[in-house]
Amino acid sequence: MATPSWPVSGARERELLEEVLKSANWGGYHPFVAQFEQQFAAFQQCRFGLSACNGTVTLEAALEALGIGEGDEVIVPAISFISTATAVSRVRATPVFVDIEHDTFNIDADRIRQAITKKTRAIIPVHFGGPMANMDAIMAVSTANGLPVLEDAAHAHGSEWNGVRAGSIGVISSFSFQNGKVMTAGEGGILLSNDQSVIDRAHEILDQGRRKGEGWFFHYTLGTNFRITAWQSAVLIAQLERLPEQNARRARNVKLIRESLSDVPGLHFQRVPEAARVHTNYLLLGRIENGRRDAFHKALTGAGFPCTPFYPHTLYENPLYRDRTNCRVTPCPQAEARIKDAFWIPHRALLGSEDDSMHLAAAIRAAAL
Ligand SMILES: Cc1ncc(COP(=O)(O)O)c(C=O)c1O
């Protein structure tokens, strides 16, 4: 069985790209840009969308739009891709690393509460691997402490919390369309918000300090150029059309795989709370007990299936943060344990047929035993 390749494209992507090619505007002001922003915002149940060249600068712009800078602290999970933390550092604020829950892999709301100080200015939950973080608990902490929530929804295109889509619960949210994401244009990102003033501030930052409807050479704030191109937007319009079926196919396959492996001793897949039941399955995440993770990884990749032995370290053990001069670290025993026992299988391996999924399940079983 060959694992499906990624990205997936076809006639629709080509048709829309041709349209851009024939147009006089290949940049960020082509109508496809606004069209995609509106379509994706509506898909995620949000009022406003603002796209950008990737899902890292979106995080930076969102923090700036929230007025976060030097002397401020922002709470982030100890387990994520580096951008979640570096976005905080790049606006000259201090990332505060907080532990994840042992079974959902998502940030622990109680640990967030314990990490809050007078300097805390925002919370960034990541919907890790697809299932949303506990937004009831996180929003309760946010409301009690008057702290805005920036959702890092880079893994969560179409994910839901109790029927409400990712990105529409926090004050602002960020998605990535990098090559490995469940919708992609190679690179790309978008901010979503229901708050016009926050999205307007982010727009000024991403588009040279300009204000919508005002002159090209009128720059009101210190902005930069993080615009997306028409090419990316064309591809993303087509990718969004594919997403619901792909999300559904992955969900069907993951259900089969997880059910068929429920009797394997020492193998635990990511716990998905009922509220987070609808999600992308961006990563099939799990952990293997008794120090067998590396052998499991070797056996599964040896059998020809893609698998990553989790991150090599928590975010704060990256060389950038290791000496702790530019961050604050709260106790993270769960994150540190997952470094040693967790693994993930990428979403492309979950896009095959039911038979393909049973082959993958058989290989996981053999590797885990
Ligand atoms: C959780 C998370 N946040 C942010 C990013 C950054 O997105 P980009 O690669 O589009 O800059 C990624 C992945 O790439 C990610 O996984």
PDB file of C-alpha atoms in Angstrom, residues 5 21 46 82 87-88 94 96 103 114 116 125 145 167 180 188 199 249-250 269 298 333 345 354:
ATOM      1  CA  SER A   5       0.879  11.909  -1.427  1.00  0.00           C
ATOM      2  CA  LEU A  21      -2.163  34.505 -14.759  1.00  0.00           C
ATOM      3  CA  CYS A  46     -16.144  34.280  11.893  1.00  0.00           C
ATOM      4  CA  ILE A  82       8.229  27.109  17.512  1.00  0.00           C
ATOM      5  CA  ALA A  87       5.870  35.284  17.714  1.00  0.00           C
ATOM      6  CA  VAL A  88       5.739  36.410  21.348  1.00  0.00           C
ATOM      7  CA  THR A  94       8.122  37.137  27.102  1.00  0.00           C
ATOM      8  CA  VAL A  96       5.598  31.833  29.525  1.00  0.00           C
ATOM      9  CA  ASP A 103      -3.861  12.769  27.477  1.00  0.00           C
ATOM     10  CA  GLN A 114      -1.401  29.278  38.011  1.00  0.00           C
ATOM     11  CA  ILE A 116      -0.772  34.343  35.495  1.00  0.00           C
ATOM     12  CA  PRO A 125      -3.854  27.979  23.147  1.00  0.00           C
ATOM     13  CA  ASN A 145      -8.513  37.702  34.415  1.00  0.00           C
ATOM     14  CA  GLY A 167     -10.909  30.590  15.554  1.00  0.00           C
ATOM     15  CA  GLY A 180       2.027  20.215   5.416  1.00  0.00           C
ATOM     16  CA  GLY A 188       0.078  31.161   3.621  1.00  0.00           C
ATOM     17  CA  ILE A 199      -8.678  43.046  12.500  1.00  0.00           C
ATOM     18  CA  ARG A 249     -12.470  10.907   5.114  1.00  0.00           C
ATOM     19  CA  ARG A 250      -9.749  11.287   7.738  1.00  0.00           C
ATOM     20  CA  PHE A 269      -4.109   7.650  21.272  1.00  0.00           C
ATOM     21  CA  LYS A 298      11.655   2.440  13.795  1.00  0.00           C
ATOM     22  CA  PRO A 333       6.121  17.292  33.671  1.00  0.00           C
ATOM     23  CA  ILE A 345       1.352   9.995  11.985  1.00  0.00           C
ATOM     24  CA  GLU A 354     -10.769   1.866   4.330  1.00  0.00           C
TER      25      GLU A 354
END
